[in-house]
């Protein structure tokens, strides 16, 4: 079956760095997305990886290892507004998004 | 990025009534749109994939007759919750895939919070 695993909740301190891990098992693979979702709002796109390696975009970076079925989202210089849920989603061979349950990130002052 | 609108943003209705939610791609043509449902503190649950000009593909466990989907044009898909009941109360989100996007990402509408009394 197809499956995405990510931690349910993480806590970090303002100004620090946090890494949110995601492992996936899908029928075929056409890339991995990270989305941010604030409470009561729709998800917004953060990143997309289809090749191995690190993609950096400002304070956010995303890493992919296809051989390990593993990705992480790295958030630097954490701000209070980064408190949100972070959703990992893999695109399978049918270009269907398989969603993780999301990681709730709590930022403390 | 591409913009997807959704209307209404909130709706409160009585049990037994039907509610229609519209999803529009504003600056691109979306041959495929997706309807999700999200319960509090849970992830997105795909309900159905809506293809322009053809019948929607429903996920297992989603009642076709209860959640009617129409994708009549390349910029509009509608979800109608028929004979709504309190257990249908949820956050409904649509998304659309922009064929011109290099990432195959889905762009999400702002969501519709449905409360059935």
PDB file of C-alpha atoms in Angstrom:
ATOM      1  CA  UNK A   1       0.000   0.000   0.000  1.00  0.00           C
ATOM      2  CA  UNK A   2       0.935   3.643  -0.199  1.00  0.00           C
ATOM      3  CA  UNK A   3       1.987   5.380   2.962  1.00  0.00           C
ATOM      4  CA  UNK A   4       3.476   8.632   4.218  1.00  0.00           C
ATOM      5  CA  UNK A   5       4.896   8.931   7.720  1.00  0.00           C
ATOM      6  CA  UNK A   6       5.780  12.120   9.537  1.00  0.00           C
ATOM      7  CA  UNK A   7       5.821  13.065  13.215  1.00  0.00           C
ATOM      8  CA  UNK A   8       2.554  14.245  14.674  1.00  0.00           C
ATOM      9  CA  UNK A   9       3.916  17.198  16.573  1.00  0.00           C
ATOM     10  CA  UNK A  10       7.188  19.017  17.165  1.00  0.00           C
ATOM     11  CA  UNK A  11       8.163  21.905  19.385  1.00  0.00           C
ATOM     12  CA  UNK A  12      10.975  24.369  18.751  1.00  0.00           C
ATOM     13  CA  UNK A  13      12.210  27.709  20.019  1.00  0.00           C
ATOM     14  CA  UNK A  14      11.995  31.015  18.193  1.00  0.00           C
ATOM     15  CA  UNK A  15      15.225  31.686  16.319  1.00  0.00           C
ATOM     16  CA  UNK A  16      16.271  28.047  16.298  1.00  0.00           C
ATOM     17  CA  UNK A  17      16.358  25.428  13.539  1.00  0.00           C
ATOM     18  CA  UNK A  18      13.968  22.503  13.167  1.00  0.00           C
ATOM     19  CA  UNK A  19      13.947  19.526  10.812  1.00  0.00           C
ATOM     20  CA  UNK A  20      10.698  17.745   9.977  1.00  0.00           C
ATOM     21  CA  UNK A  21      11.193  14.274   8.552  1.00  0.00           C
ATOM     22  CA  UNK A  22       8.979  12.381   6.146  1.00  0.00           C
ATOM     23  CA  UNK A  23       9.243   8.840   4.815  1.00  0.00           C
ATOM     24  CA  UNK A  24       7.147   7.579   1.957  1.00  0.00           C
ATOM     25  CA  UNK A  25       6.152   4.391   0.188  1.00  0.00           C
ATOM     26  CA  UNK A  26       4.292   4.890  -3.075  1.00  0.00           C
ATOM     27  CA  UNK A  27       3.476   3.108  -6.294  1.00  0.00           C
ATOM     28  CA  UNK A  28       5.899   4.928  -8.492  1.00  0.00           C
ATOM     29  CA  UNK A  29       7.229   8.348  -7.632  1.00  0.00           C
ATOM     30  CA  UNK A  30       7.010  11.690  -9.376  1.00  0.00           C
ATOM     31  CA  UNK A  31       8.165  14.023  -6.689  1.00  0.00           C
ATOM     32  CA  UNK A  32       7.574  15.122  -3.141  1.00  0.00           C
ATOM     33  CA  UNK A  33       5.860  18.254  -1.910  1.00  0.00           C
ATOM     34  CA  UNK A  34       5.860  20.153   1.337  1.00  0.00           C
ATOM     35  CA  UNK A  35       2.903  22.352   2.170  1.00  0.00           C
ATOM     36  CA  UNK A  36       2.290  24.684   5.095  1.00  0.00           C
ATOM     37  CA  UNK A  37      -1.162  24.909   6.609  1.00  0.00           C
ATOM     38  CA  UNK A  38      -2.217  27.383   9.270  1.00  0.00           C
ATOM     39  CA  UNK A  39      -5.231  26.477  11.371  1.00  0.00           C
ATOM     40  CA  UNK A  40      -8.471  27.016   9.513  1.00  0.00           C
ATOM     41  CA  UNK A  41      -6.754  27.810   6.248  1.00  0.00           C
ATOM     42  CA  UNK A  42      -5.942  25.899   3.086  1.00  0.00           C
ATOM     43  CA  UNK A  43      -2.443  24.510   2.482  1.00  0.00           C
ATOM     44  CA  UNK A  44       0.113  26.649   0.703  1.00  0.00           C
ATOM     45  CA  UNK A  45       2.950  25.304  -1.399  1.00  0.00           C
ATOM     46  CA  UNK A  46       6.434  25.383   0.105  1.00  0.00           C
ATOM     47  CA  UNK A  47       8.644  23.123  -1.968  1.00  0.00           C
ATOM     48  CA  UNK A  48       8.936  20.358  -4.518  1.00  0.00           C
ATOM     49  CA  UNK A  49      11.753  17.829  -4.879  1.00  0.00           C
ATOM     50  CA  UNK A  50      12.025  15.189  -7.549  1.00  0.00           C
ATOM     51  CA  UNK A  51      15.808  14.756  -7.699  1.00  0.00           C
ATOM     52  CA  UNK A  52      18.049  13.759  -4.824  1.00  0.00           C
ATOM     53  CA  UNK A  53      19.547  16.593  -2.888  1.00  0.00           C
ATOM     54  CA  UNK A  54      18.802  19.793  -1.080  1.00  0.00           C
ATOM     55  CA  UNK A  55      16.681  22.631  -2.406  1.00  0.00           C
ATOM     56  CA  UNK A  56      17.098  25.880  -0.549  1.00  0.00           C
ATOM     57  CA  UNK A  57      14.532  28.647  -0.579  1.00  0.00           C
ATOM     58  CA  UNK A  58      15.193  31.391   1.922  1.00  0.00           C
ATOM     59  CA  UNK A  59      14.725  30.157   5.478  1.00  0.00           C
ATOM     60  CA  UNK A  60      13.215  26.901   4.241  1.00  0.00           C
ATOM     61  CA  UNK A  61      15.093  23.999   2.653  1.00  0.00           C
ATOM     62  CA  UNK A  62      13.853  20.610   1.536  1.00  0.00           C
ATOM     63  CA  UNK A  63      15.886  17.449   1.042  1.00  0.00           C
ATOM     64  CA  UNK A  64      15.097  14.260  -0.844  1.00  0.00           C
ATOM     65  CA  UNK A  65      16.661  10.806  -0.986  1.00  0.00           C
ATOM     66  CA  UNK A  66      14.774   8.669  -3.484  1.00  0.00           C
ATOM     67  CA  UNK A  67      16.716   5.515  -2.650  1.00  0.00           C
ATOM     68  CA  UNK A  68      15.720   5.828   1.006  1.00  0.00           C
ATOM     69  CA  UNK A  69      12.185   7.085   0.421  1.00  0.00           C
ATOM     70  CA  UNK A  70      12.995   9.982   2.714  1.00  0.00           C
ATOM     71  CA  UNK A  71      12.605  13.726   2.771  1.00  0.00           C
ATOM     72  CA  UNK A  72      12.970  16.471   5.299  1.00  0.00           C
ATOM     73  CA  UNK A  73      11.938  20.085   5.584  1.00  0.00           C
ATOM     74  CA  UNK A  74      14.430  22.323   7.356  1.00  0.00           C
ATOM     75  CA  UNK A  75      13.258  25.599   8.835  1.00  0.00           C
ATOM     76  CA  UNK A  76      15.888  28.088   9.992  1.00  0.00           C
ATOM     77  CA  UNK A  77      15.644  31.224  12.122  1.00  0.00           C
ATOM     78  CA  UNK A  78      12.238  30.168  13.316  1.00  0.00           C
ATOM     79  CA  UNK A  79       9.606  32.851  13.735  1.00  0.00           C
ATOM     80  CA  UNK A  80       6.371  32.667  15.669  1.00  0.00           C
ATOM     81  CA  UNK A  81       4.433  32.836  12.411  1.00  0.00           C
ATOM     82  CA  UNK A  82       6.002  29.505  11.415  1.00  0.00           C
ATOM     83  CA  UNK A  83       3.684  27.805  13.897  1.00  0.00           C
ATOM     84  CA  UNK A  84       1.549  25.694  11.597  1.00  0.00           C
ATOM     85  CA  UNK A  85       1.060  22.186  10.313  1.00  0.00           C
ATOM     86  CA  UNK A  86       3.516  20.987   7.679  1.00  0.00           C
ATOM     87  CA  UNK A  87       2.188  18.431   5.238  1.00  0.00           C
ATOM     88  CA  UNK A  88       4.361  16.045   3.279  1.00  0.00           C
ATOM     89  CA  UNK A  89       2.839  14.662   0.073  1.00  0.00           C
ATOM     90  CA  UNK A  90       4.261  12.314  -2.545  1.00  0.00           C
ATOM     91  CA  UNK A  91       3.161  12.199  -6.171  1.00  0.00           C
ATOM     92  CA  UNK A  92       2.672   8.610  -7.292  1.00  0.00           C
ATOM     93  CA  UNK A  93       2.907   7.079 -10.762  1.00  0.00           C
ATOM     94  CA  UNK A  94      -0.623   8.287 -11.585  1.00  0.00           C
ATOM     95  CA  UNK A  95       0.295  11.812 -10.500  1.00  0.00           C
ATOM     96  CA  UNK A  96      -1.997  11.366  -7.515  1.00  0.00           C
ATOM     97  CA  UNK A  97      -0.917  13.118  -4.328  1.00  0.00           C
ATOM     98  CA  UNK A  98      -0.538  10.840  -1.330  1.00  0.00           C
ATOM     99  CA  UNK A  99      -0.742  12.937   1.821  1.00  0.00           C
ATOM    100  CA  UNK A 100       0.879  12.529   5.200  1.00  0.00           C
ATOM    101  CA  UNK A 101      -1.128  13.356   8.308  1.00  0.00           C
ATOM    102  CA  UNK A 102       0.880  16.513   8.867  1.00  0.00           C
ATOM    103  CA  UNK A 103       3.283  17.662  11.560  1.00  0.00           C
ATOM    104  CA  UNK A 104       2.061  20.331  13.910  1.00  0.00           C
ATOM    105  CA  UNK A 105       4.959  22.659  14.667  1.00  0.00           C
ATOM    106  CA  UNK A 106       4.737  24.676  17.875  1.00  0.00           C
ATOM    107  CA  UNK A 107       7.125  27.586  18.236  1.00  0.00           C
ATOM    108  CA  UNK A 108       7.883  28.850  21.720  1.00  0.00           C
ATOM    109  CA  UNK A 109       9.372  32.261  22.515  1.00  0.00           C
TER     110      UNK A 109
ATOM    111  CA  UNK B   1       1.426  31.304  -8.450  1.00  0.00           C
ATOM    112  CA  UNK B   2      -1.919  30.261  -9.838  1.00  0.00           C
ATOM    113  CA  UNK B   3      -5.030  31.349  -7.967  1.00  0.00           C
ATOM    114  CA  UNK B   4      -7.965  29.182  -6.996  1.00  0.00           C
ATOM    115  CA  UNK B   5     -11.066  30.658  -5.439  1.00  0.00           C
ATOM    116  CA  UNK B   6     -13.735  28.859  -3.482  1.00  0.00           C
ATOM    117  CA  UNK B   7     -17.194  30.023  -2.548  1.00  0.00           C
ATOM    118  CA  UNK B   8     -18.711  30.246  -0.037  1.00  0.00           C
ATOM    119  CA  UNK B   9     -16.037  30.400   2.642  1.00  0.00           C
ATOM    120  CA  UNK B  10     -18.502  29.513   5.379  1.00  0.00           C
ATOM    121  CA  UNK B  11     -21.971  28.049   5.299  1.00  0.00           C
ATOM    122  CA  UNK B  12     -24.360  27.044   8.026  1.00  0.00           C
ATOM    123  CA  UNK B  13     -27.379  25.029   7.001  1.00  0.00           C
ATOM    124  CA  UNK B  14     -30.159  22.957   8.459  1.00  0.00           C
ATOM    125  CA  UNK B  15     -30.061  19.197   8.365  1.00  0.00           C
ATOM    126  CA  UNK B  16     -31.649  17.834   5.194  1.00  0.00           C
ATOM    127  CA  UNK B  17     -30.784  20.748   2.942  1.00  0.00           C
ATOM    128  CA  UNK B  18     -28.291  20.697   0.070  1.00  0.00           C
ATOM    129  CA  UNK B  19     -25.254  22.905  -0.151  1.00  0.00           C
ATOM    130  CA  UNK B  20     -23.270  23.777  -3.271  1.00  0.00           C
ATOM    131  CA  UNK B  21     -19.609  24.769  -3.112  1.00  0.00           C
ATOM    132  CA  UNK B  22     -17.902  26.330  -6.110  1.00  0.00           C
ATOM    133  CA  UNK B  23     -14.236  26.062  -6.987  1.00  0.00           C
ATOM    134  CA  UNK B  24     -12.754  28.267  -9.686  1.00  0.00           C
ATOM    135  CA  UNK B  25      -9.323  28.531 -11.230  1.00  0.00           C
ATOM    136  CA  UNK B  26      -8.923  32.236 -11.867  1.00  0.00           C
ATOM    137  CA  UNK B  27      -5.880  32.543 -14.093  1.00  0.00           C
ATOM    138  CA  UNK B  28      -5.433  29.138 -15.636  1.00  0.00           C
ATOM    139  CA  UNK B  29      -7.464  26.331 -17.133  1.00  0.00           C
ATOM    140  CA  UNK B  30      -7.708  23.316 -14.907  1.00  0.00           C
ATOM    141  CA  UNK B  31      -8.568  20.055 -16.600  1.00  0.00           C
ATOM    142  CA  UNK B  32      -8.325  18.354 -13.238  1.00  0.00           C
ATOM    143  CA  UNK B  33      -9.600  19.558  -9.897  1.00  0.00           C
ATOM    144  CA  UNK B  34      -9.605  17.775  -6.576  1.00  0.00           C
ATOM    145  CA  UNK B  35     -12.002  17.865  -3.651  1.00  0.00           C
ATOM    146  CA  UNK B  36     -10.719  17.241  -0.153  1.00  0.00           C
ATOM    147  CA  UNK B  37     -12.275  17.036   3.242  1.00  0.00           C
ATOM    148  CA  UNK B  38     -10.432  17.795   6.430  1.00  0.00           C
ATOM    149  CA  UNK B  39     -11.494  17.076   9.976  1.00  0.00           C
ATOM    150  CA  UNK B  40     -10.008  19.079  12.864  1.00  0.00           C
ATOM    151  CA  UNK B  41      -6.360  18.261  13.475  1.00  0.00           C
ATOM    152  CA  UNK B  42      -6.381  15.678  10.702  1.00  0.00           C
ATOM    153  CA  UNK B  43      -4.780  15.620   7.302  1.00  0.00           C
ATOM    154  CA  UNK B  44      -6.476  16.147   3.981  1.00  0.00           C
ATOM    155  CA  UNK B  45      -8.687  13.333   2.793  1.00  0.00           C
ATOM    156  CA  UNK B  46      -9.158  13.148  -0.961  1.00  0.00           C
ATOM    157  CA  UNK B  47     -12.829  12.713  -1.764  1.00  0.00           C
ATOM    158  CA  UNK B  48     -12.796  12.773  -5.542  1.00  0.00           C
ATOM    159  CA  UNK B  49     -10.940  13.822  -8.638  1.00  0.00           C
ATOM    160  CA  UNK B  50     -12.947  15.995 -10.973  1.00  0.00           C
ATOM    161  CA  UNK B  51     -12.147  15.892 -14.689  1.00  0.00           C
ATOM    162  CA  UNK B  52     -13.564  18.480 -17.052  1.00  0.00           C
ATOM    163  CA  UNK B  53     -16.252  17.046 -19.267  1.00  0.00           C
ATOM    164  CA  UNK B  54     -16.344  13.625 -17.667  1.00  0.00           C
ATOM    165  CA  UNK B  55     -17.540  11.931 -14.516  1.00  0.00           C
ATOM    166  CA  UNK B  56     -15.650  12.437 -11.307  1.00  0.00           C
ATOM    167  CA  UNK B  57     -13.567   9.637  -9.853  1.00  0.00           C
ATOM    168  CA  UNK B  58     -14.529   9.029  -6.254  1.00  0.00           C
ATOM    169  CA  UNK B  59     -12.303   7.593  -3.564  1.00  0.00           C
ATOM    170  CA  UNK B  60     -13.332   4.454  -1.766  1.00  0.00           C
ATOM    171  CA  UNK B  61     -15.937   5.106   0.881  1.00  0.00           C
ATOM    172  CA  UNK B  62     -17.158   8.407  -0.572  1.00  0.00           C
ATOM    173  CA  UNK B  63     -20.833   8.313  -1.564  1.00  0.00           C
ATOM    174  CA  UNK B  64     -21.300   9.510  -5.117  1.00  0.00           C
ATOM    175  CA  UNK B  65     -24.967  10.284  -4.650  1.00  0.00           C
ATOM    176  CA  UNK B  66     -24.318  12.331  -1.567  1.00  0.00           C
ATOM    177  CA  UNK B  67     -21.376  14.345  -2.843  1.00  0.00           C
ATOM    178  CA  UNK B  68     -22.252  15.396  -6.376  1.00  0.00           C
ATOM    179  CA  UNK B  69     -19.399  16.796  -8.421  1.00  0.00           C
ATOM    180  CA  UNK B  70     -19.749  18.674 -11.667  1.00  0.00           C
ATOM    181  CA  UNK B  71     -16.812  19.976 -13.700  1.00  0.00           C
ATOM    182  CA  UNK B  72     -18.629  21.674 -16.531  1.00  0.00           C
ATOM    183  CA  UNK B  73     -15.854  23.992 -17.662  1.00  0.00           C
ATOM    184  CA  UNK B  74     -12.092  24.290 -17.508  1.00  0.00           C
ATOM    185  CA  UNK B  75     -12.322  26.852 -14.720  1.00  0.00           C
ATOM    186  CA  UNK B  76     -15.208  25.654 -12.570  1.00  0.00           C
ATOM    187  CA  UNK B  77     -15.964  22.587 -10.502  1.00  0.00           C
ATOM    188  CA  UNK B  78     -18.823  22.324  -8.027  1.00  0.00           C
ATOM    189  CA  UNK B  79     -19.385  20.032  -5.077  1.00  0.00           C
ATOM    190  CA  UNK B  80     -22.955  19.624  -3.860  1.00  0.00           C
ATOM    191  CA  UNK B  81     -23.518  18.036  -0.486  1.00  0.00           C
ATOM    192  CA  UNK B  82     -27.014  16.625  -0.769  1.00  0.00           C
ATOM    193  CA  UNK B  83     -29.317  16.159   2.204  1.00  0.00           C
ATOM    194  CA  UNK B  84     -26.623  17.344   4.558  1.00  0.00           C
ATOM    195  CA  UNK B  85     -26.438  15.963   8.088  1.00  0.00           C
ATOM    196  CA  UNK B  86     -24.403  17.093  11.109  1.00  0.00           C
ATOM    197  CA  UNK B  87     -21.744  14.456  10.405  1.00  0.00           C
ATOM    198  CA  UNK B  88     -21.084  16.199   7.082  1.00  0.00           C
ATOM    199  CA  UNK B  89     -19.842  19.246   8.964  1.00  0.00           C
ATOM    200  CA  UNK B  90     -16.234  19.675   7.947  1.00  0.00           C
ATOM    201  CA  UNK B  91     -13.705  21.826   6.124  1.00  0.00           C
ATOM    202  CA  UNK B  92     -13.959  21.213   2.383  1.00  0.00           C
ATOM    203  CA  UNK B  93     -11.035  22.261   0.215  1.00  0.00           C
ATOM    204  CA  UNK B  94     -10.672  22.160  -3.536  1.00  0.00           C
ATOM    205  CA  UNK B  95      -7.464  22.263  -5.494  1.00  0.00           C
ATOM    206  CA  UNK B  96      -6.550  22.485  -9.127  1.00  0.00           C
ATOM    207  CA  UNK B  97      -3.549  21.342 -11.059  1.00  0.00           C
ATOM    208  CA  UNK B  98      -2.097  23.953 -13.372  1.00  0.00           C
ATOM    209  CA  UNK B  99      -0.901  22.158 -16.523  1.00  0.00           C
ATOM    210  CA  UNK B 100       1.475  25.025 -17.135  1.00  0.00           C
ATOM    211  CA  UNK B 101       3.201  24.556 -13.800  1.00  0.00           C
ATOM    212  CA  UNK B 102       6.635  23.015 -13.870  1.00  0.00           C
ATOM    213  CA  UNK B 103       6.085  21.336 -10.530  1.00  0.00           C
ATOM    214  CA  UNK B 104       2.767  19.551 -11.060  1.00  0.00           C
ATOM    215  CA  UNK B 105       1.721  21.125  -7.796  1.00  0.00           C
ATOM    216  CA  UNK B 106      -1.839  21.586  -6.763  1.00  0.00           C
ATOM    217  CA  UNK B 107      -3.076  25.066  -5.955  1.00  0.00           C
ATOM    218  CA  UNK B 108      -5.612  25.156  -3.187  1.00  0.00           C
ATOM    219  CA  UNK B 109      -8.707  27.207  -2.730  1.00  0.00           C
ATOM    220  CA  UNK B 110      -9.206  28.881   0.652  1.00  0.00           C
ATOM    221  CA  UNK B 111     -11.641  26.210   1.806  1.00  0.00           C
ATOM    222  CA  UNK B 112     -15.286  26.126   2.834  1.00  0.00           C
ATOM    223  CA  UNK B 113     -16.297  25.474   6.404  1.00  0.00           C
ATOM    224  CA  UNK B 114     -19.625  23.684   6.430  1.00  0.00           C
ATOM    225  CA  UNK B 115     -21.669  23.471   9.599  1.00  0.00           C
ATOM    226  CA  UNK B 116     -24.845  21.428   9.501  1.00  0.00           C
ATOM    227  CA  UNK B 117     -27.210  22.046  12.380  1.00  0.00           C
TER     228      UNK B 117
END
